[in-house]
mmCIF file of C-alpha atoms and ligand atoms in Angstrom:
data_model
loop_
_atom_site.group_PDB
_atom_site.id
_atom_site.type_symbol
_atom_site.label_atom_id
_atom_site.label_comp_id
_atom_site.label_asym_id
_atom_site.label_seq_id
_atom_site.Cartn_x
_atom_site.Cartn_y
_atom_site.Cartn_z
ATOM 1 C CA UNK A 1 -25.880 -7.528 0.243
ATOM 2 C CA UNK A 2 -26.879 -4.395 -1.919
ATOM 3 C CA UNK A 3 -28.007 -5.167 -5.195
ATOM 4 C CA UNK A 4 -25.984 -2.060 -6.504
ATOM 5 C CA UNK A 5 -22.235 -4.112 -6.472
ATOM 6 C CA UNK A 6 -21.485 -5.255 -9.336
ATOM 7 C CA UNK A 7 -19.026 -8.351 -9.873
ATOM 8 C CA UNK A 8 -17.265 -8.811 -12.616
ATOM 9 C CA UNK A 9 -14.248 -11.565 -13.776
ATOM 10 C CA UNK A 10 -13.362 -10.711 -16.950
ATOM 11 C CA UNK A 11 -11.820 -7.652 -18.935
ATOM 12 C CA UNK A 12 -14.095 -7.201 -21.465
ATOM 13 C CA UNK A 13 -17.378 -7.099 -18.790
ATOM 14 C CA UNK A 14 -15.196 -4.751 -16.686
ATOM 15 C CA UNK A 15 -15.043 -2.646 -19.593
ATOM 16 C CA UNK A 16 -18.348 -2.602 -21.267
ATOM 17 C CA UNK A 17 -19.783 -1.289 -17.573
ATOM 18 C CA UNK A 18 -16.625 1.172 -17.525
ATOM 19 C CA UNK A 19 -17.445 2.675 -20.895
ATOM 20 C CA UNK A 20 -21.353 3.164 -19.742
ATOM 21 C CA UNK A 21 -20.318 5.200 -17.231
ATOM 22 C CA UNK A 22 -17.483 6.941 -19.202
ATOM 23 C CA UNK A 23 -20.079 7.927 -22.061
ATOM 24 C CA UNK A 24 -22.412 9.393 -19.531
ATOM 25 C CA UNK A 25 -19.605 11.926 -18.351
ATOM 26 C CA UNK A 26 -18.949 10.359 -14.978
ATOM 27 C CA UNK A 27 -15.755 10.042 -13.536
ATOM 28 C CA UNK A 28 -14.246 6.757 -12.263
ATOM 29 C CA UNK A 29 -12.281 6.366 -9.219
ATOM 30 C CA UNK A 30 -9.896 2.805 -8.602
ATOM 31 C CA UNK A 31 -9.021 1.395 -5.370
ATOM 32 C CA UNK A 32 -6.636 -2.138 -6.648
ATOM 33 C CA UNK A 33 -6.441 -4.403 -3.183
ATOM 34 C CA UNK A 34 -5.360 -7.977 -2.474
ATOM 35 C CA UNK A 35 -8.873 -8.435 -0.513
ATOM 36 C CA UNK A 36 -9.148 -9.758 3.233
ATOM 37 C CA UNK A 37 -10.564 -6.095 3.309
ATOM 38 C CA UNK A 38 -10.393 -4.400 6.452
ATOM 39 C CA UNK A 39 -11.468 -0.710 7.159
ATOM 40 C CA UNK A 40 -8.489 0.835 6.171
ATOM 41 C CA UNK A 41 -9.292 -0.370 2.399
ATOM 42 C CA UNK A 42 -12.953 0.650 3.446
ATOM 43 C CA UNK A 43 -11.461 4.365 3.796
ATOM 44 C CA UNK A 44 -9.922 4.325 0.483
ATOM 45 C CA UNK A 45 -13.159 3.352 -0.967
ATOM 46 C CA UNK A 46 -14.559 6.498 1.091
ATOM 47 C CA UNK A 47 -12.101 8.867 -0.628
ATOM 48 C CA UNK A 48 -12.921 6.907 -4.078
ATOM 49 C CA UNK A 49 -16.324 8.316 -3.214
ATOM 50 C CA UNK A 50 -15.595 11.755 -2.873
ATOM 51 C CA UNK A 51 -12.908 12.042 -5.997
ATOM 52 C CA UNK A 52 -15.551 10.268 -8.378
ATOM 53 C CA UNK A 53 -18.929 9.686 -9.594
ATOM 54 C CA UNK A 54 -18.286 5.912 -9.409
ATOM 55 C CA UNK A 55 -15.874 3.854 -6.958
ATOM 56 C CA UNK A 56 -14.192 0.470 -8.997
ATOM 57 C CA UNK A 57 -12.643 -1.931 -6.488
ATOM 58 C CA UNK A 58 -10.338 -4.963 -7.660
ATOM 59 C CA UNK A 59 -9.240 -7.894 -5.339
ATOM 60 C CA UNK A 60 -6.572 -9.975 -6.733
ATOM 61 C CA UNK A 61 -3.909 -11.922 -5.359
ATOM 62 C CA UNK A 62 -1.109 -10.960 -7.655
ATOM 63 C CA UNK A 63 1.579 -13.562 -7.475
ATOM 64 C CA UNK A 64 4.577 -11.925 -9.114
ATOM 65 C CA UNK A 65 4.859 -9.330 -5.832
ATOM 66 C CA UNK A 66 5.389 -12.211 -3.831
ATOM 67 C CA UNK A 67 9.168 -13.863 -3.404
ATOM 68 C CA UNK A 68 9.629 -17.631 -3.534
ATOM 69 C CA UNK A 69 10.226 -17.878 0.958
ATOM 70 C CA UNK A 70 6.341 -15.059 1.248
ATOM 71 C CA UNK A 71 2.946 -16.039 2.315
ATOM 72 C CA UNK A 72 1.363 -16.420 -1.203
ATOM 73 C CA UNK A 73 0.130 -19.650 -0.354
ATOM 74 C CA UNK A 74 -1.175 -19.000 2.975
ATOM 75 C CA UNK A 75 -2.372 -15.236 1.997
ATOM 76 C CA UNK A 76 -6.461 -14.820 3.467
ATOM 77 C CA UNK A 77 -8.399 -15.161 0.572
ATOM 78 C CA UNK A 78 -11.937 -13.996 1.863
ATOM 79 C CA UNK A 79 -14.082 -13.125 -1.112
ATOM 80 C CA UNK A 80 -17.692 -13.083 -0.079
ATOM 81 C CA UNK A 81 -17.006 -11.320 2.760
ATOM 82 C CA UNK A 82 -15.203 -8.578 0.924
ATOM 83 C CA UNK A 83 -17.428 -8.154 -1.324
ATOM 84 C CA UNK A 84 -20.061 -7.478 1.158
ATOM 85 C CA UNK A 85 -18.339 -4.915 3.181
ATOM 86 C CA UNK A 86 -17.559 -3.387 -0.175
ATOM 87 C CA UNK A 87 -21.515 -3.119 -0.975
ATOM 88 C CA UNK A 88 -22.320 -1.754 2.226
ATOM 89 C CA UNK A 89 -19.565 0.679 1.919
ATOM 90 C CA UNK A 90 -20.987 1.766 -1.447
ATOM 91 C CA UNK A 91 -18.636 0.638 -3.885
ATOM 92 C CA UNK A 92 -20.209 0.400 -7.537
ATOM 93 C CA UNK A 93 -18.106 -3.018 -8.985
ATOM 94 C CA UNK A 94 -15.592 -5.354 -8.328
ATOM 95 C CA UNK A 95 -13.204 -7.049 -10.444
ATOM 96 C CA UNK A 96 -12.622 -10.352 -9.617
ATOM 97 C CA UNK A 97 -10.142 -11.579 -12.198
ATOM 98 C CA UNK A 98 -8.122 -14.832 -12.083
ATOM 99 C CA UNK A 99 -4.534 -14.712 -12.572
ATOM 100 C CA UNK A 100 -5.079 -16.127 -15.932
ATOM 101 C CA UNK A 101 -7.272 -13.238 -16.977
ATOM 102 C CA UNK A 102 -4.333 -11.070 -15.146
ATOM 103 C CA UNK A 103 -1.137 -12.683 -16.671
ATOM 104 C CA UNK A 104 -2.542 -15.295 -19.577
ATOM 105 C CA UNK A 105 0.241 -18.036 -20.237
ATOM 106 C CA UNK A 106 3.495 -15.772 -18.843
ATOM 107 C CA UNK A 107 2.920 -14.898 -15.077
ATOM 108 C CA UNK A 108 5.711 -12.625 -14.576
ATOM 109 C CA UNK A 109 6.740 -8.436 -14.478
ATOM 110 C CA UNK A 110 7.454 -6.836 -17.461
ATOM 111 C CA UNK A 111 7.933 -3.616 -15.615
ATOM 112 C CA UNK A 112 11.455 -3.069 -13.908
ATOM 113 C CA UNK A 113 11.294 -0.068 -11.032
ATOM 114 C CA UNK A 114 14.695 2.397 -11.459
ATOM 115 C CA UNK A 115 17.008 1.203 -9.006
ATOM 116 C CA UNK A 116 17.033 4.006 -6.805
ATOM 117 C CA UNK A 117 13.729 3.714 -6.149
ATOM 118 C CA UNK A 118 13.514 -0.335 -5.749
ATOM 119 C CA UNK A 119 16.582 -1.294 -3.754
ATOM 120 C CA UNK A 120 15.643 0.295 -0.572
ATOM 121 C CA UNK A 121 13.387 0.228 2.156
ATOM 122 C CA UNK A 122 11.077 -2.615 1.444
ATOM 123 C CA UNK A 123 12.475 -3.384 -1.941
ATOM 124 C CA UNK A 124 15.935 -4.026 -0.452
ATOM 125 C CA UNK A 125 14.921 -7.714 1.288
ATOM 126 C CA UNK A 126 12.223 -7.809 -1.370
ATOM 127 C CA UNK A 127 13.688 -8.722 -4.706
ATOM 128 C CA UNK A 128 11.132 -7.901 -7.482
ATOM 129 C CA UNK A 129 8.590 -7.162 -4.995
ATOM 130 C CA UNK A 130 8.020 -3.606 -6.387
ATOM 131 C CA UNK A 131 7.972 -5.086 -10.287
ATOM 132 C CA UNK A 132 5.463 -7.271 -9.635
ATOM 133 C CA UNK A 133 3.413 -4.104 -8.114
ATOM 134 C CA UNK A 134 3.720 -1.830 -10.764
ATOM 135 C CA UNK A 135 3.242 -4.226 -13.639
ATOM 136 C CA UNK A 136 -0.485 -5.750 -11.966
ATOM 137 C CA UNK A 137 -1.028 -2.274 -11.563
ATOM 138 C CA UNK A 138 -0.181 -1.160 -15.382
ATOM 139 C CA UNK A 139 -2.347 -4.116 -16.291
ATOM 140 C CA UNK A 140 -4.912 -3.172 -13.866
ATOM 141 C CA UNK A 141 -4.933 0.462 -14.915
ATOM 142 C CA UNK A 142 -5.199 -0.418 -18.497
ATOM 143 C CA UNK A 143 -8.173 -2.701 -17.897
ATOM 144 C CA UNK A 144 -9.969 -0.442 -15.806
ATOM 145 C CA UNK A 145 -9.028 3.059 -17.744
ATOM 146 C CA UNK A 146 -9.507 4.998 -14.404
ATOM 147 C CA UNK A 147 -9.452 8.989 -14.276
ATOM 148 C CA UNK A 148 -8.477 8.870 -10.224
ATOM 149 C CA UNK A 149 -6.335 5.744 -8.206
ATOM 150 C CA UNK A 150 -6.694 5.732 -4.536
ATOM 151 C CA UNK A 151 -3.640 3.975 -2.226
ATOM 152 C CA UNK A 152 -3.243 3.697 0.976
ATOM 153 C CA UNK A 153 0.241 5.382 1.955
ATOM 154 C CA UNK A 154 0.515 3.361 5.011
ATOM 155 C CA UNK A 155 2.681 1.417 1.831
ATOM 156 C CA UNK A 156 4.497 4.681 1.156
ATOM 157 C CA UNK A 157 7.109 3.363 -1.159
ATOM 158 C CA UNK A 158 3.993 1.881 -3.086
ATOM 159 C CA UNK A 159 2.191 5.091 -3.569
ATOM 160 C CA UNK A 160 6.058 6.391 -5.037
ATOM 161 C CA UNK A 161 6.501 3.813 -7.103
ATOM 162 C CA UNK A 162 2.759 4.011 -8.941
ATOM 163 C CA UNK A 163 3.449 8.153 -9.361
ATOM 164 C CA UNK A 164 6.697 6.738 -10.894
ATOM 165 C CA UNK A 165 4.716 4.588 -13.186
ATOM 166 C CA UNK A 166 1.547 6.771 -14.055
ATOM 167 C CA UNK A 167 4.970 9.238 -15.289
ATOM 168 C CA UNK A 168 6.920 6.732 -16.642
ATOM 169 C CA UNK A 169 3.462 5.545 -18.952
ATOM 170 C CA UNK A 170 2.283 9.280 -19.300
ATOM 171 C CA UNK A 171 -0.815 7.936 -17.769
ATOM 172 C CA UNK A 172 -3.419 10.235 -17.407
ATOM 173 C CA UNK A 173 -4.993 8.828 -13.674
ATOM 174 C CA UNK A 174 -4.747 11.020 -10.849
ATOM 175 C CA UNK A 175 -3.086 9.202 -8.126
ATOM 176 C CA UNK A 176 -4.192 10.231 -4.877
ATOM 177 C CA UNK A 177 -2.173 8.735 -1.411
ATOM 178 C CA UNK A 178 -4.915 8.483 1.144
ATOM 179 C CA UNK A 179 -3.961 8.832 4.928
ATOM 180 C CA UNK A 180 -2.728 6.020 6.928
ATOM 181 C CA UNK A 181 -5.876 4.013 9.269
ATOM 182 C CA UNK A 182 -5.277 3.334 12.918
ATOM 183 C CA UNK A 183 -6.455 1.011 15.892
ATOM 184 C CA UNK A 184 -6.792 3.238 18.992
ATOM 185 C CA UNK A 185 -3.614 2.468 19.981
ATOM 186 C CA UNK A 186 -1.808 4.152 17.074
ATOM 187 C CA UNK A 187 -1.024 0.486 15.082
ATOM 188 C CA UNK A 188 -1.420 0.735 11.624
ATOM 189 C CA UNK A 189 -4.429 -1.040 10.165
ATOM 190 C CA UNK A 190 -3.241 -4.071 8.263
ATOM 191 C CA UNK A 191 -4.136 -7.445 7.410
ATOM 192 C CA UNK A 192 -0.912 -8.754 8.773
ATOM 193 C CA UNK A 193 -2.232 -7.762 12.271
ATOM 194 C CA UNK A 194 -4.061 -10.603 12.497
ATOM 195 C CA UNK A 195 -1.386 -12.772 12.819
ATOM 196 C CA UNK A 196 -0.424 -10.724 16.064
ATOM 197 C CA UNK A 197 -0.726 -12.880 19.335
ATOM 198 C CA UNK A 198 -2.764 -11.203 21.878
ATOM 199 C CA UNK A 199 0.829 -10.172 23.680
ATOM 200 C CA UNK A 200 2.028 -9.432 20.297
ATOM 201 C CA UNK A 201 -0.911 -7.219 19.707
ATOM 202 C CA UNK A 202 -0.698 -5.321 23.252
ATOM 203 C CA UNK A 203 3.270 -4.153 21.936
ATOM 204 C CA UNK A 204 2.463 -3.701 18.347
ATOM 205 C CA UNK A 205 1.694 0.068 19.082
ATOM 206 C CA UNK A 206 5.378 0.714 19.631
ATOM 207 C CA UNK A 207 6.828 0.768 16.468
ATOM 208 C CA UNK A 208 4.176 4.096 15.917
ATOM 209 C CA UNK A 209 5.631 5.423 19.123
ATOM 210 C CA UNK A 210 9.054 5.088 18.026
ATOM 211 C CA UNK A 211 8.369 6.896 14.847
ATOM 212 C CA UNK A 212 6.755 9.612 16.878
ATOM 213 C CA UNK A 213 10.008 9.530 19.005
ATOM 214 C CA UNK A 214 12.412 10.181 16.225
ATOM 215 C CA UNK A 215 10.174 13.061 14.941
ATOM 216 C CA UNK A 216 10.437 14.578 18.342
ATOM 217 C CA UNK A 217 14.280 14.401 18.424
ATOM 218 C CA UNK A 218 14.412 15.855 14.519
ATOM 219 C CA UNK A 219 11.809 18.499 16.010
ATOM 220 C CA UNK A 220 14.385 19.457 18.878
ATOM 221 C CA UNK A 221 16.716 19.621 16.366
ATOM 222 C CA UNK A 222 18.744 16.445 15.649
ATOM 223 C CA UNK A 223 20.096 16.065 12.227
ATOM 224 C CA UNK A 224 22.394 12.946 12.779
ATOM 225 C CA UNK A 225 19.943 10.634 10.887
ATOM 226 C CA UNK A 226 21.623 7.557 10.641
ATOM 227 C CA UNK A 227 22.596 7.387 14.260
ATOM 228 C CA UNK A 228 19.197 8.458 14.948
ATOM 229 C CA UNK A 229 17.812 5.692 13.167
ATOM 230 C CA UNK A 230 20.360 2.953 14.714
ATOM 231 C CA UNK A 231 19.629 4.371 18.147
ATOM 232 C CA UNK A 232 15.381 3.738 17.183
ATOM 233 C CA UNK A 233 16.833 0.364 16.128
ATOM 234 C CA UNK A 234 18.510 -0.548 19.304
ATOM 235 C CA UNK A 235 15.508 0.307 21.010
ATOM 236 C CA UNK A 236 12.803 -1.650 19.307
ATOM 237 C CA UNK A 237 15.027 -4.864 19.017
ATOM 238 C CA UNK A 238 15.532 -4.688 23.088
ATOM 239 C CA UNK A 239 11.489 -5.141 22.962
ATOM 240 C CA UNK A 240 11.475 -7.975 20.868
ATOM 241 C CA UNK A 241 11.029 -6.621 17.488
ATOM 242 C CA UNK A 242 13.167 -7.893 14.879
ATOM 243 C CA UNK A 243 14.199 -4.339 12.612
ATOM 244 C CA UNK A 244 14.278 -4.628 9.015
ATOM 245 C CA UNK A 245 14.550 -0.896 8.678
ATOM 246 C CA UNK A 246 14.164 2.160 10.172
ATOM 247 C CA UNK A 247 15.072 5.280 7.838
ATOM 248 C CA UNK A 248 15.078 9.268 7.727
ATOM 249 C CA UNK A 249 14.385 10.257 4.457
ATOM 250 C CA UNK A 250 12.723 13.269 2.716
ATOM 251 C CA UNK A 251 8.977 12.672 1.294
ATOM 252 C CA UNK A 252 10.662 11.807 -2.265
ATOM 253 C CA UNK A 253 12.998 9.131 -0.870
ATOM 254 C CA UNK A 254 16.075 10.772 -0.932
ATOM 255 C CA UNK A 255 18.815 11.331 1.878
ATOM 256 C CA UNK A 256 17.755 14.728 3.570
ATOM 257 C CA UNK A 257 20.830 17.501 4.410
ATOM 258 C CA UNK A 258 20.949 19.634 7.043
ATOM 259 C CA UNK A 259 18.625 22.005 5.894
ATOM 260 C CA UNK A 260 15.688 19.452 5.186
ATOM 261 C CA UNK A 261 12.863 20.475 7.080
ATOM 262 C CA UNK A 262 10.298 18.007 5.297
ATOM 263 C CA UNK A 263 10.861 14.796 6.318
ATOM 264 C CA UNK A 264 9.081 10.806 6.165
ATOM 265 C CA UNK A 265 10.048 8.162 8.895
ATOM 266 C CA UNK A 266 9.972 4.929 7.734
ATOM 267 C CA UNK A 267 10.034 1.679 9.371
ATOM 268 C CA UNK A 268 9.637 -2.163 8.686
ATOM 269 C CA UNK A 269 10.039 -5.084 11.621
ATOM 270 C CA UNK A 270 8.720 -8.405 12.382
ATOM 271 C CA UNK A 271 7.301 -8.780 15.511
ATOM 272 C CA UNK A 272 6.681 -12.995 16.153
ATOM 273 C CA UNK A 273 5.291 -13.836 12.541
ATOM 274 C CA UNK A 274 3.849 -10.759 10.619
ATOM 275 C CA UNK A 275 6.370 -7.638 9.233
ATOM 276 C CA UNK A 276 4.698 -5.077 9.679
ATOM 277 C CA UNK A 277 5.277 -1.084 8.414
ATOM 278 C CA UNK A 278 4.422 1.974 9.430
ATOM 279 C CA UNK A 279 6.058 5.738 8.415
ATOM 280 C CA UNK A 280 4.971 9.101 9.642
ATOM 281 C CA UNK A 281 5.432 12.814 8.128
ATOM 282 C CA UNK A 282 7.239 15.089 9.829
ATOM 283 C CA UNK A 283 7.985 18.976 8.934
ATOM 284 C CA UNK A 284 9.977 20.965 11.829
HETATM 285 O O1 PAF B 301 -1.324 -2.719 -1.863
HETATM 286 C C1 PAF B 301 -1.777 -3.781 -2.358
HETATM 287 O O2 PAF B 301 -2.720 -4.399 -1.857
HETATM 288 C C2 PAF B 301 -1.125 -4.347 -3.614
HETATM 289 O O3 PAF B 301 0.242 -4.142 -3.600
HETATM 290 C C3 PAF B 301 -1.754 -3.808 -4.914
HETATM 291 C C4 PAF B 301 -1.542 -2.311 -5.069
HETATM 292 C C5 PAF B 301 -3.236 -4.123 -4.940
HETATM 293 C C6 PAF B 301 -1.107 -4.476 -6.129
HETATM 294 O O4 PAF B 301 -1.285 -5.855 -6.106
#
């Protein structure tokens, strides 16, 4: 491994190497993971790269995203090996903190999402999913004081709900949504994927291909989104796919109108064990 990652586990070593670089004018760029690193967090770290001077990664398992029936438990926790791919990606430090450095005695979210942006798409079957995001990430943010925060919008309703929060907290850290990664095939990059059976794998591509397939039908000029969407849903659940979702919407969430011409596709099914997501941009 290179000698230039540094490792750190608690707040105030985090930021005594933070303000060095701070006082010597450089800029810091954040990429917050859960770890089990794969290279579409190896990407973020990329962009981190080319926003900053220096790249600060965290890997933390933060428990309050998590509902009471998710994989907290059984979630890959594979530290050395992250922290090696993050060294020979070129990543300056990682922050390694326990949940008690995280939360202290009360592990819970003290940050509550608006409604209109929590109780859909993934929040909807996720109760307090998006909570527990965007108060480890207010706690992150704090501890790390970045100027630039890199996410992956492969979790688009994520990357909406930290610009809500960076507003909400008059934050000054430029969040930046960094393209989504993709196998060959079109599938998503995710750690979830490797839960995919090798005939899971081989159909995993399709839930890209039915997102491309609704953009072509809003492209010849469709604009009855909800039976759009069922019609996607039909579709993918004759395959084998169990839907959670599949949704029109315009890039800020909302229902589009007839004369949207901006729009994001967004979709969430199981297929066997893992849920997997995926969402495309489409302007006609
Ligand atoms: O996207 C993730 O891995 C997590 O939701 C995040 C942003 C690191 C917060 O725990």
């Amino acid at each position: 491994m290179s000698i230039t990652l540094k490792q750190v586990n608690d707040i105030e070593s985090l930021q005594a190497e933070i303000k060095k670089w701070h006082d010597a004018g450089e800029r810091i760029a954040f990429v917050p993971t859960m770890g089990n690193l794969h290279e579409g967090h190896l990407q973020l770290v990329d962009v981190a790269k080319q926003k900053a001077d220096r790249c600060v990664v965290s890997i933390f398992v933060n428990p309050t995203q998590f509902g009471p029936n998710e994989d907290l438990e059984q979630y890959p926790r594979t530290q050395k090996k992250d922290c090696e791919l993050l060294a020979t990606r070129g990543a300056d430090l990682v922050f390694l903190p326990s949940v008690d450095v995280i939360y202290g005695d009360e592990v819970s979210s003290d940050i509550h999402v608006p409604e209109q942006l929590n109780n859909q798409l993934c929040g909807k079957n996720r109760p307090g999913h998006f909570d527990g995001v965007a108060s480890v990430v207010a706690k992150l943010f704090n501890a790390v004081n970045p100027d630039v925060a890199v996410f992956g919008n492969k979790d688009y309703q994520q990357v909406q709900v930290i610009r809500w929060l960076v507003s909400e907290l008059n934050l000054k850290i430029k969040v930046i949504g960094a393209p989504i990664v993709r196998e060959d095939d079109g599938l998503a990059m995710s750690s979830r994927n490797q839960y995919l059976t090798n005939n899971e794998r081989q159909r995993a591509s399709r839930l890209q291909n039915i997102l491309q397939l609704i953009a072509g039908e809003l492209r010849k000029g469709r604009r009855d989104y909800s039976a759009l969407s069922e019609e996607a849903t039909l579709a993918l659940n004759k395959t084998g796919w169990k839907v959670d979702y599949i949704e029109i919407l315009r890039p800020n969430l909302t229902q589009p109108t007839e004369k949207t011409r901006d729009f994001i596709i967004l979709a969430a099914a199981n297929l066997g064990k893992p849920r997997l997501i995926d969402n495309l941009k489409c302007t006609i």
